[in-house]
Amino acid sequence: MGIEAMESGGSMKDRLLEKLSGRSACIGVVGLGYVGLPLALEFARAGFHVIGYDVSQRVAHALMRGESHIKDVPNADVAEQVKAGRLEATTEESRLRETDAILIAVPTPLAKTRDPDMSYVISAADAIARNCHPGLLIVLESTTYPGTTRDLMQPKLEASGLTVGEDVFLAFSPERVDPGNTIWNTKNTPKVVGGITPACTEVATALYASCLETIVPVSSTETAELVKLLENTFRSVNIGLVNEMQIVCDKLGVNVWEVIDAAATKPFGFMKFTPGPGIGGHCIPLDPHYLAWKMRTLNYKTRFIDLASEINSEMPALVVQRVTHALNDQLKPVKGSRILVLGVAYKRDIDDMRESPALDVIRMLEERGAEVVYHDPHVPSFQENGHERFSVPFDDAELARADAVVVITDHSSIDYQRVVDVAPLVVDTRNATAGLTPGPAGHVSGKPATDMAIA
Ligand SMILES: NC(=O)c1ccc[n+]([C@@H]2O[C@H](COP(=O)([O-])OP(=O)(O)OC[C@H]3O[C@@H](n4cnc5c(N)ncnc54)[C@H](O)[C@@H]3O)[C@@H](O)[C@H]2O)c1
């Protein structure tokens, strides 16, 4: 870097740092979903002017009316910031030209082949490149494979002659939002940040420090990208381990929940994970495959990722097997039985259906000829393969009418005592009915082997 460049980089950086500390910087957020909307609000609350850009007119228009499409984000929070003029939502990409820093939170799904689908990140990067100007900071927040920020984003931003680290600044900072978590939110969850150059890390750190509580700078974008993949691979592998432990316990006739609870009394060296009907959501089932894909390009097979994914994806079939056995014990075939699936969101107390194992369980039961209905207090309806389903009421008539009730998601608002009191058969994949008073049909909580079934 020449002296001139250093000076211009230095002055660009100083000007941006000044704008950030004075809250006069305009913050752009690209993608206003589960991640982008809470982030946009956090910056607006900190006093910045925020321009949220989303390709969805439905999302942008609703936000401008003060309506939130994300369950964890109350309408009032959106309305307050829109009314105060601190938050705008738009579908016009040219508005990005007005911003001093842009955070990207667009989807990073997997293609059917389990390879990364980078189309959203590419189109967001192209939109930013078209509206890029000297002094702009860009931070990618979407979960992705290591190397994305440097290999995919940087060339696009530099195509117009700007130099990253001098004229513009580029960093990666993984989002750690945990939908439904009432303790850890965008503001108080530590934020990892890694820039392409030290100057990039410095301005990105200053950006987040202006409204989040704890910033953890790391030495590169690749490190920051890998942090997120390690976190989610750690969860996937440990969930895979307890799911396998459940299979082990079933074969040995031991209650897996009792084993886990007792192991969790160890005050050190053990972290509690719980088995279930499979994994869901936008992160755990998908993110580790970004790393596996990257490593395949380097001729390395990530065995832990593959094995955990194999075990976790077998769990819905295991649930169906359990339902089949439990019905069999009551001299009933699956074919023609009415099965009430309780909870279809991928985890407790949220409305997100993405990659939910309930979808696999429902499909497999229907393939075997069952009549499947569902109840979920957070998901009044959902579409799957063009077919819309509606939640049936949670009442004695529905519970009694079902040949089996299968607890897939343990939402806390459900009265599980009522379930065991009224339903003729309960298959509980979450241990939600543990410790309840046995119902008239006889309630065996956490019973092993053919199992967790309450008959
Ligand atoms: N949801 C989570 O719990 C979570 C947690 C951590 C990390 N992440 C990661 O954050 C990223 C975003 O996930 P999300 O759950 O917020 O997704 P989302 O689907 O809720 O929201 C994405 C938004 O981006 C918009 N969008 C798509 N393409 C766009 C484009 N080119 N320009 C502008 N807007 C565009 C969509 O219309 C949508 O509103 C993903 O990489 C995900 O892996 C998600």
mmCIF file of N, CA and C in Angstrom, residues 230-243 245 256 259-275:
data_model
loop_
_atom_site.group_PDB
_atom_site.id
_atom_site.type_symbol
_atom_site.label_atom_id
_atom_site.label_comp_id
_atom_site.label_asym_id
_atom_site.label_seq_id
_atom_site.Cartn_x
_atom_site.Cartn_y
_atom_site.Cartn_z
ATOM 1 N N LEU A 230 -18.289 -24.005 13.459
ATOM 2 C CA LEU A 230 -17.928 -24.848 14.606
ATOM 3 C C LEU A 230 -19.091 -24.895 15.596
ATOM 4 N N GLU A 231 -19.688 -23.739 15.886
ATOM 5 C CA GLU A 231 -20.788 -23.693 16.859
ATOM 6 C C GLU A 231 -21.931 -24.623 16.430
ATOM 7 N N ASN A 232 -22.302 -24.525 15.169
ATOM 8 C CA ASN A 232 -23.458 -25.314 14.724
ATOM 9 C C ASN A 232 -23.111 -26.779 14.482
ATOM 10 N N THR A 233 -21.865 -27.041 14.100
ATOM 11 C CA THR A 233 -21.442 -28.430 13.957
ATOM 12 C C THR A 233 -21.376 -29.082 15.337
ATOM 13 N N PHE A 234 -20.924 -28.322 16.321
ATOM 14 C CA PHE A 234 -20.878 -28.800 17.714
ATOM 15 C C PHE A 234 -22.277 -29.245 18.162
ATOM 16 N N ARG A 235 -23.269 -28.424 17.841
ATOM 17 C CA ARG A 235 -24.643 -28.798 18.225
ATOM 18 C C ARG A 235 -25.116 -30.028 17.457
ATOM 19 N N SER A 236 -24.871 -30.020 16.164
ATOM 20 C CA SER A 236 -25.330 -31.135 15.335
ATOM 21 C C SER A 236 -24.708 -32.459 15.799
ATOM 22 N N VAL A 237 -23.409 -32.430 16.095
ATOM 23 C CA VAL A 237 -22.704 -33.648 16.502
ATOM 24 C C VAL A 237 -23.196 -34.116 17.879
ATOM 25 N N ASN A 238 -23.397 -33.173 18.796
ATOM 26 C CA ASN A 238 -23.847 -33.573 20.137
ATOM 27 C C ASN A 238 -25.294 -34.044 20.147
ATOM 28 N N ILE A 239 -26.112 -33.440 19.296
ATOM 29 C CA ILE A 239 -27.496 -33.927 19.180
ATOM 30 C C ILE A 239 -27.463 -35.324 18.561
ATOM 31 N N GLY A 240 -26.591 -35.510 17.557
ATOM 32 C CA GLY A 240 -26.436 -36.841 16.953
ATOM 33 C C GLY A 240 -26.013 -37.867 17.995
ATOM 34 N N LEU A 241 -25.133 -37.455 18.898
ATOM 35 C CA LEU A 241 -24.653 -38.366 19.943
ATOM 36 C C LEU A 241 -25.786 -38.776 20.886
ATOM 37 N N VAL A 242 -26.580 -37.812 21.337
ATOM 38 C CA VAL A 242 -27.662 -38.196 22.267
ATOM 39 C C VAL A 242 -28.767 -38.960 21.530
ATOM 40 N N ASN A 243 -28.960 -38.638 20.255
ATOM 41 C CA ASN A 243 -29.939 -39.425 19.497
ATOM 42 C C ASN A 243 -29.472 -40.876 19.389
ATOM 43 N N MET A 245 -27.566 -42.272 21.569
ATOM 44 C CA MET A 245 -27.685 -42.798 22.932
ATOM 45 C C MET A 245 -29.128 -43.250 23.191
ATOM 46 N N VAL A 256 -33.486 -43.260 28.536
ATOM 47 C CA VAL A 256 -32.412 -42.340 28.117
ATOM 48 C C VAL A 256 -32.475 -41.006 28.858
ATOM 49 N N VAL A 259 -30.833 -41.278 32.176
ATOM 50 C CA VAL A 259 -29.371 -41.326 32.013
ATOM 51 C C VAL A 259 -28.830 -39.909 31.810
ATOM 52 N N ILE A 260 -29.482 -39.160 30.916
ATOM 53 C CA ILE A 260 -28.988 -37.813 30.598
ATOM 54 C C ILE A 260 -29.090 -36.896 31.819
ATOM 55 N N ASP A 261 -30.238 -36.941 32.501
ATOM 56 C CA ASP A 261 -30.416 -36.066 33.666
ATOM 57 C C ASP A 261 -29.383 -36.374 34.752
ATOM 58 N N ALA A 262 -29.113 -37.659 34.933
ATOM 59 C CA ALA A 262 -28.129 -38.024 35.964
ATOM 60 C C ALA A 262 -26.728 -37.599 35.526
ATOM 61 N N ALA A 263 -26.406 -37.775 34.241
ATOM 62 C CA ALA A 263 -25.082 -37.367 33.742
ATOM 63 C C ALA A 263 -24.908 -35.849 33.882
ATOM 64 N N ALA A 264 -26.011 -35.127 33.717
ATOM 65 C CA ALA A 264 -25.949 -33.657 33.772
ATOM 66 C C ALA A 264 -25.703 -33.129 35.185
ATOM 67 N N THR A 265 -25.740 -34.029 36.196
ATOM 68 C CA THR A 265 -25.422 -33.564 37.550
ATOM 69 C C THR A 265 -23.914 -33.396 37.727
ATOM 70 N N LYS A 266 -23.135 -33.923 36.762
ATOM 71 C CA LYS A 266 -21.687 -33.742 36.845
ATOM 72 C C LYS A 266 -21.384 -32.258 36.638
ATOM 73 N N PRO A 267 -20.725 -31.625 37.610
ATOM 74 C CA PRO A 267 -20.586 -30.169 37.513
ATOM 75 C C PRO A 267 -19.547 -29.713 36.494
ATOM 76 N N PHE A 268 -18.820 -30.618 35.885
ATOM 77 C CA PHE A 268 -17.784 -30.211 34.923
ATOM 78 C C PHE A 268 -17.710 -31.271 33.823
ATOM 79 N N GLY A 269 -17.254 -30.846 32.645
ATOM 80 C CA GLY A 269 -16.924 -31.805 31.580
ATOM 81 C C GLY A 269 -18.122 -32.466 30.916
ATOM 82 N N PHE A 270 -19.351 -32.029 31.208
ATOM 83 C CA PHE A 270 -20.514 -32.601 30.520
ATOM 84 C C PHE A 270 -21.461 -31.468 30.172
ATOM 85 N N MET A 271 -21.989 -31.512 28.963
ATOM 86 C CA MET A 271 -22.982 -30.506 28.577
ATOM 87 C C MET A 271 -24.230 -31.235 28.124
ATOM 88 N N LYS A 272 -25.373 -30.805 28.653
ATOM 89 C CA LYS A 272 -26.611 -31.547 28.400
ATOM 90 C C LYS A 272 -27.196 -31.260 27.007
ATOM 91 N N PHE A 273 -27.402 -32.298 26.243
ATOM 92 C CA PHE A 273 -28.165 -32.234 25.002
ATOM 93 C C PHE A 273 -29.271 -33.272 25.128
ATOM 94 N N THR A 274 -30.385 -33.055 24.421
ATOM 95 C CA THR A 274 -31.495 -34.002 24.555
ATOM 96 C C THR A 274 -31.883 -34.595 23.202
ATOM 97 N N PRO A 275 -32.304 -35.868 23.227
ATOM 98 C CA PRO A 275 -32.708 -36.490 21.964
ATOM 99 C C PRO A 275 -34.059 -35.953 21.498
#
